[in-house]
Amino acid sequence: MANVTVIGAQWGDEGKGKIVDWLAIKADVVVRFQGGHNAGHTLVVGDQTYKLSLLPSGIVRGTLSVIGNGVVFDPWHFRDEVAKLTGQGVDINPQNLQVAENAPLILPFHRDLDAMREEAAGAGKIGTTGRGIGPAYEDKVGRRSIRICDLAHLDDLEPQLDRICAHHDALRAGFGQPPIDRQRLLDDLWDIAAFVLPFAKPVWLTLNQAKKRGDRVLFEGAQGVLLDVDHGTYPFVTSSNTIAGTASGGSGLGPSSVGFVLGIVKAYTTRVGAGPFPTELEDATGQRLGERGHEFGTVTGRKRRCGWFDAVLVRQSAAVSGITGIALTKLDVLDGFETLKICTGYTIGDQTYDYLPPHAADQARAVPIYEEMPGWQETTAGARSWADLPAQAIKYVRRIEELIECPVALVSTSPEREDTILVRDPFAD
């Protein structure tokens, strides 16, 4: 069995959706293992564009798709996303989509708390998507969660409601808000349960049976390593671990099954929301990258901040996630630049660093050390082999490999599914 784990190796938005979709044709199962509907994966198939937030990207191909226990699950968004994709002609049913019965629910008061905290934080805002992801993870760790399996036992929910309301009602009072309306919450849960429960399964069992059969499993990460709650630019991070090792705990399949770890990396760098960004370009070059790359968040619609490729951060991501190879995306966005820059280190005060220190103040003061390379004037858009690439584009890719100490496995040259150069087949390892 050759499994593949796909993760973002920057701050998310690297193009994971297309790569997962491209790999899904070789997979028997595609698994989401962390995050929630704060993910944004865009797939372009012919003249049809699919935008997914919660559902695994494999669902568009009809591959068995699994939402693991490491995901926080908004059941109302789930219903809406299924309806939207069904309207686009995607067949979704309990035979090709399973949801872990032990996944925690995102509930309306989680979204309320997310919004209230951000509004009250002032200069301390961290730029959440406001979808209740963080508060839902807090309740999971605090052993207060209502989980998918509870939807089948709503008559027995009172003790859990006591626990969760005791916590949230105190927080809501602090923000001048009324307590949770328990009856309305129960009514809402009764209403949504009938839609969700047919999809609820012991996915750990499904995946372990797939392992015994020798099936190929494709793990689909959300966000990126630089948003990992431990290894990212804290506190401007997400609320889950985004590194490859989470694929095991977030799915119920042992760590030996993670397989080939494919890190998705843009040929430049982007970030949505607040937080440090050493190579950010707040000039015409940054604007050009954003316009050519159509850099707007799939989930939030927010304009992405853009900058030069940061080899220091990607090397760090590759190390902490055990990345086997990278998929370099959006190479075509760099077409036509006279000169390209790659960050190879930082100066912070009078010290030089070959990694990004963990403290937010140091990260904010990091000044990039650049290496310059000539650009290329030919087009790389739509290239499907090395022979289609300009010589200088190949040199750029090879230099990135050297600096991040990790080989390139795939190169993506447009949003289209087939515009991909295969260097090393992850499923062949």
Short mmCIF file of C-alpha atoms in Angstrom, two decimals, residues 129-421:
data_model
loop_
_atom_site.label_atom_id
_atom_site.label_comp_id
_atom_site.label_asym_id
_atom_site.label_seq_id
_atom_site.Cartn_x
_atom_site.Cartn_y
_atom_site.Cartn_z
CA THR A 129 -12.63 33.36 9.78
CA GLY A 130 -15.36 33.82 12.41
CA ARG A 131 -16.76 30.35 11.78
CA GLY A 132 -16.47 28.99 15.30
CA ILE A 133 -13.50 26.73 14.63
CA GLY A 134 -11.38 27.75 17.62
CA PRO A 135 -14.18 27.67 20.23
CA ALA A 136 -15.27 24.23 18.94
CA TYR A 137 -11.75 22.88 19.40
CA GLU A 138 -11.64 24.43 22.89
CA ASP A 139 -14.79 22.54 23.85
CA LYS A 140 -13.35 19.33 22.46
CA VAL A 141 -10.26 19.65 24.64
CA GLY A 142 -12.42 20.78 27.58
CA ARG A 143 -14.53 17.60 27.20
CA ARG A 144 -17.70 19.59 26.65
CA SER A 145 -18.32 18.82 22.97
CA ILE A 146 -21.55 17.63 21.47
CA ARG A 147 -20.44 15.13 18.84
CA ILE A 148 -22.05 13.68 15.75
CA CYS A 149 -22.91 10.47 17.58
CA ASP A 150 -24.92 12.55 20.08
CA LEU A 151 -27.35 13.40 17.28
CA ALA A 152 -28.63 9.84 17.59
CA HIS A 153 -29.14 10.27 21.35
CA LEU A 154 -30.67 13.72 21.71
CA ASP A 155 -33.06 12.51 24.43
CA ASP A 156 -29.98 11.87 26.59
CA LEU A 157 -28.28 15.21 25.93
CA GLU A 158 -29.20 17.12 29.11
CA PRO A 159 -26.01 16.35 31.11
CA GLN A 160 -23.84 17.50 28.20
CA LEU A 161 -25.95 20.62 27.77
CA ASP A 162 -25.43 21.37 31.46
CA ARG A 163 -21.66 21.20 31.02
CA ILE A 164 -21.48 23.22 27.83
CA CYS A 165 -23.96 25.87 28.99
CA ALA A 166 -22.20 26.32 32.34
CA HIS A 167 -19.07 27.24 30.40
CA HIS A 168 -20.54 29.33 27.58
CA ASP A 169 -23.22 31.15 29.55
CA ALA A 170 -20.54 32.63 31.80
CA LEU A 171 -18.55 33.77 28.77
CA ARG A 172 -21.63 35.21 27.10
CA ALA A 173 -22.53 37.12 30.26
CA GLY A 174 -19.07 38.67 30.22
CA PHE A 175 -19.79 40.00 26.73
CA GLY A 176 -23.23 41.24 27.80
CA GLN A 177 -25.05 38.52 25.86
CA PRO A 178 -27.98 36.35 27.00
CA PRO A 179 -27.45 32.67 27.88
CA ILE A 180 -27.75 29.91 25.30
CA ASP A 181 -31.34 29.18 24.35
CA ARG A 182 -31.26 25.46 25.17
CA GLN A 183 -34.63 24.62 23.67
CA ARG A 184 -33.84 26.35 20.40
CA LEU A 185 -30.49 24.54 20.26
CA LEU A 186 -32.21 21.20 20.81
CA ASP A 187 -34.82 22.00 18.16
CA ASP A 188 -32.05 22.88 15.69
CA LEU A 189 -30.18 19.65 16.48
CA TRP A 190 -33.32 17.55 16.03
CA ASP A 191 -33.87 19.25 12.69
CA ILE A 192 -30.36 18.66 11.32
CA ALA A 193 -29.87 15.15 12.76
CA ALA A 194 -31.93 13.44 10.08
CA PHE A 195 -29.71 14.84 7.34
CA VAL A 196 -26.35 14.14 9.00
CA LEU A 197 -26.83 10.72 10.61
CA PRO A 198 -26.97 8.66 7.37
CA PHE A 199 -23.39 9.83 6.70
CA ALA A 200 -22.14 9.07 10.24
CA LYS A 201 -19.87 6.04 10.38
CA PRO A 202 -16.98 4.56 12.42
CA VAL A 203 -14.51 5.87 9.87
CA TRP A 204 -11.54 4.47 11.80
CA LEU A 205 -13.01 1.05 10.96
CA THR A 206 -13.59 1.99 7.32
CA LEU A 207 -9.98 3.13 7.00
CA ASN A 208 -8.48 0.13 8.76
CA GLN A 209 -10.49 -2.19 6.51
CA ALA A 210 -9.17 -0.24 3.52
CA LYS A 211 -5.65 -0.72 4.86
CA LYS A 212 -6.17 -4.48 5.12
CA ARG A 213 -7.34 -4.56 1.50
CA GLY A 214 -4.26 -2.65 0.39
CA ASP A 215 -6.31 0.35 -0.74
CA ARG A 216 -4.59 3.65 -1.44
CA VAL A 217 -5.52 6.37 1.03
CA LEU A 218 -5.05 10.07 0.25
CA PHE A 219 -5.03 12.31 3.35
CA GLU A 220 -6.06 15.91 2.63
CA GLY A 221 -4.80 18.56 5.02
CA ALA A 222 -6.29 22.04 5.44
CA GLN A 223 -4.60 25.41 6.03
CA GLY A 224 -0.77 25.16 6.13
CA VAL A 225 2.14 24.26 8.40
CA LEU A 226 2.83 27.93 9.16
CA LEU A 227 -0.68 28.06 10.67
CA ASP A 228 -0.08 25.02 12.90
CA VAL A 229 -1.06 25.79 16.51
CA ASP A 230 2.37 24.56 17.71
CA HIS A 231 4.72 25.14 14.79
CA GLY A 232 3.15 28.17 13.10
CA THR A 233 3.44 31.93 13.61
CA TYR A 234 1.62 31.85 16.97
CA PRO A 235 -0.80 33.41 17.94
CA PHE A 236 -1.69 34.13 14.28
CA VAL A 237 -2.46 30.48 13.63
CA THR A 238 -5.39 28.10 13.34
CA SER A 239 -6.67 26.00 16.26
CA SER A 240 -5.47 22.59 15.07
CA ASN A 241 -2.23 20.85 14.21
CA THR A 242 -1.77 21.06 10.44
CA ILE A 243 1.42 19.01 10.16
CA ALA A 244 1.42 15.59 8.46
CA GLY A 245 1.52 13.64 11.73
CA THR A 246 -2.02 14.80 12.49
CA ALA A 247 -3.31 12.61 9.66
CA SER A 248 -3.04 9.63 11.99
CA GLY A 249 -4.75 11.01 15.10
CA GLY A 250 -7.35 12.87 13.05
CA SER A 251 -8.50 9.80 11.14
CA GLY A 252 -8.00 6.75 13.33
CA LEU A 253 -5.43 5.16 11.05
CA GLY A 254 -2.03 4.48 12.64
CA PRO A 255 1.06 6.65 12.04
CA SER A 256 2.69 4.05 9.80
CA SER A 257 -0.05 4.77 7.24
CA VAL A 258 0.76 8.43 6.59
CA GLY A 259 2.93 7.42 3.61
CA PHE A 260 4.46 9.90 1.15
CA VAL A 261 4.13 13.43 2.56
CA LEU A 262 3.51 15.91 -0.24
CA GLY A 263 3.92 19.55 0.75
CA ILE A 264 2.06 22.02 -1.47
CA VAL A 265 4.05 25.22 -2.07
CA LYS A 266 3.34 28.28 -4.18
CA ALA A 267 6.18 29.58 -6.35
CA TYR A 268 5.84 32.79 -4.32
CA THR A 269 4.25 33.44 -0.89
CA THR A 270 0.80 34.58 0.20
CA ARG A 271 -1.04 35.03 3.46
CA VAL A 272 -4.64 35.89 4.42
CA GLY A 273 -5.28 37.89 7.58
CA ALA A 274 -2.98 39.27 10.24
CA GLY A 275 0.43 38.03 11.35
CA PRO A 276 4.11 38.23 10.41
CA PHE A 277 5.11 37.96 6.76
CA PRO A 278 8.83 38.75 6.25
CA THR A 279 8.79 38.76 2.42
CA GLU A 280 5.55 40.70 1.98
CA LEU A 281 5.57 43.20 -0.89
CA GLU A 282 3.39 46.25 -0.36
CA ASP A 283 4.28 47.73 -3.73
CA ALA A 284 3.52 47.32 -7.42
CA THR A 285 5.26 43.94 -7.51
CA GLY A 286 3.08 42.59 -4.72
CA GLN A 287 0.00 43.96 -6.46
CA ARG A 288 1.10 42.31 -9.72
CA LEU A 289 1.47 38.94 -7.99
CA GLY A 290 -1.97 39.29 -6.44
CA GLU A 291 -3.67 40.27 -9.68
CA ARG A 292 -2.00 37.59 -11.78
CA GLY A 293 -2.57 34.92 -9.14
CA HIS A 294 -6.19 35.97 -8.43
CA GLU A 295 -5.27 36.07 -4.77
CA PHE A 296 -8.50 36.19 -2.84
CA GLY A 297 -9.41 33.75 -0.05
CA THR A 298 -11.79 30.98 -1.17
CA VAL A 299 -13.64 31.03 2.17
CA THR A 300 -13.43 34.66 3.27
CA GLY A 301 -13.02 36.50 -0.03
CA ARG A 302 -10.31 38.55 1.66
CA LYS A 303 -7.45 39.83 -0.47
CA ARG A 304 -4.29 37.81 0.14
CA ARG A 305 -1.04 39.50 1.03
CA CYS A 306 1.69 38.61 -1.49
CA GLY A 307 5.48 38.39 -1.43
CA TRP A 308 8.58 36.62 -2.71
CA PHE A 309 9.25 32.95 -2.09
CA ASP A 310 10.51 32.33 1.46
CA ALA A 311 12.82 29.30 1.37
CA VAL A 312 13.55 29.60 5.10
CA LEU A 313 9.94 29.02 6.09
CA VAL A 314 9.34 26.23 3.59
CA ARG A 315 12.51 24.46 4.75
CA GLN A 316 11.22 24.75 8.32
CA SER A 317 7.82 23.35 7.26
CA ALA A 318 9.47 20.45 5.47
CA ALA A 319 11.47 19.58 8.56
CA VAL A 320 8.65 19.62 11.13
CA SER A 321 6.26 17.73 8.83
CA GLY A 322 8.69 15.21 7.38
CA ILE A 323 7.82 16.29 3.84
CA THR A 324 8.97 13.76 1.25
CA GLY A 325 8.51 16.00 -1.79
CA ILE A 326 6.77 19.22 -2.77
CA ALA A 327 4.21 20.19 -5.37
CA LEU A 328 5.14 23.65 -6.66
CA THR A 329 2.04 25.54 -7.77
CA LYS A 330 1.32 28.77 -9.68
CA LEU A 331 4.68 28.85 -11.44
CA ASP A 332 2.93 30.61 -14.34
CA VAL A 333 2.20 33.65 -12.15
CA LEU A 334 5.93 34.50 -12.29
CA ASP A 335 6.00 34.64 -16.09
CA GLY A 336 7.36 37.96 -17.36
CA PHE A 337 9.23 39.13 -14.26
CA GLU A 338 12.70 40.50 -15.09
CA THR A 339 14.11 39.53 -11.71
CA LEU A 340 12.94 37.09 -9.04
CA LYS A 341 13.94 37.04 -5.40
CA ILE A 342 14.14 34.16 -2.91
CA CYS A 343 14.49 34.69 0.83
CA THR A 344 17.44 32.68 2.21
CA GLY A 345 17.64 34.04 5.77
CA TYR A 346 16.69 36.90 8.08
CA THR A 347 18.29 39.62 10.09
CA ILE A 348 16.62 40.49 13.39
CA GLY A 349 18.42 43.35 15.06
CA ASP A 350 22.11 42.54 14.77
CA GLN A 351 21.63 38.77 14.48
CA THR A 352 21.25 36.57 11.40
CA TYR A 353 18.85 33.60 11.41
CA ASP A 354 18.39 30.62 9.10
CA TYR A 355 14.99 29.91 10.72
CA LEU A 356 12.09 31.99 12.03
CA PRO A 357 12.21 32.36 15.85
CA PRO A 358 8.97 31.55 17.74
CA HIS A 359 8.27 34.90 19.41
CA ALA A 360 5.84 37.20 17.62
CA ALA A 361 7.98 40.29 18.29
CA ASP A 362 11.04 38.68 16.68
CA GLN A 363 8.95 37.47 13.75
CA ALA A 364 7.55 40.97 13.19
CA ARG A 365 11.09 42.43 13.06
CA ALA A 366 12.53 39.82 10.70
CA VAL A 367 14.11 41.41 7.61
CA PRO A 368 14.58 39.02 4.68
CA ILE A 369 17.96 38.29 3.12
CA TYR A 370 17.40 37.85 -0.61
CA GLU A 371 19.08 35.96 -3.39
CA GLU A 372 18.22 37.27 -6.86
CA MET A 373 17.70 35.25 -10.03
CA PRO A 374 16.86 36.28 -13.60
CA GLY A 375 13.23 35.72 -14.54
CA TRP A 376 11.87 34.46 -17.86
CA GLN A 377 9.77 36.10 -20.55
CA GLU A 378 8.28 32.97 -22.10
CA THR A 379 5.05 31.46 -20.78
CA THR A 380 4.87 28.45 -18.47
CA ALA A 381 1.06 28.43 -18.41
CA GLY A 382 -0.33 25.02 -19.31
CA ALA A 383 3.07 23.28 -19.37
CA ARG A 384 2.80 19.52 -18.85
CA SER A 385 6.46 18.47 -19.18
CA TRP A 386 9.92 19.84 -18.39
CA ALA A 387 10.41 20.37 -22.13
CA ASP A 388 7.58 22.93 -22.08
CA LEU A 389 9.34 25.09 -19.48
CA PRO A 390 11.82 27.92 -20.18
CA ALA A 391 15.36 27.09 -19.07
CA GLN A 392 15.33 29.86 -16.46
CA ALA A 393 12.07 28.55 -14.96
CA ILE A 394 13.71 25.15 -14.53
CA LYS A 395 16.69 26.83 -12.83
CA TYR A 396 14.29 28.59 -10.46
CA VAL A 397 12.62 25.31 -9.52
CA ARG A 398 15.97 23.59 -9.01
CA ARG A 399 17.24 26.42 -6.81
CA ILE A 400 14.14 26.16 -4.65
CA GLU A 401 14.81 22.43 -4.22
CA GLU A 402 18.35 23.18 -3.02
CA LEU A 403 17.31 25.88 -0.57
CA ILE A 404 14.42 23.99 1.04
CA GLU A 405 16.39 20.72 1.06
CA CYS A 406 13.48 18.83 -0.45
CA PRO A 407 12.82 17.60 -4.00
CA VAL A 408 10.01 18.69 -6.29
CA ALA A 409 7.52 15.92 -7.07
CA LEU A 410 4.94 17.92 -9.07
CA VAL A 411 4.77 21.30 -10.78
CA SER A 412 1.40 22.95 -11.40
CA THR A 413 1.21 25.52 -14.22
CA SER A 414 -2.47 26.55 -14.15
CA PRO A 415 -5.66 25.87 -12.17
CA GLU A 416 -6.67 23.28 -14.78
CA ARG A 417 -6.59 19.67 -13.57
CA GLU A 418 -4.27 18.34 -16.31
CA ASP A 419 -1.78 21.23 -16.43
CA THR A 420 0.61 19.41 -14.12
CA ILE A 421 4.18 18.18 -14.58
#
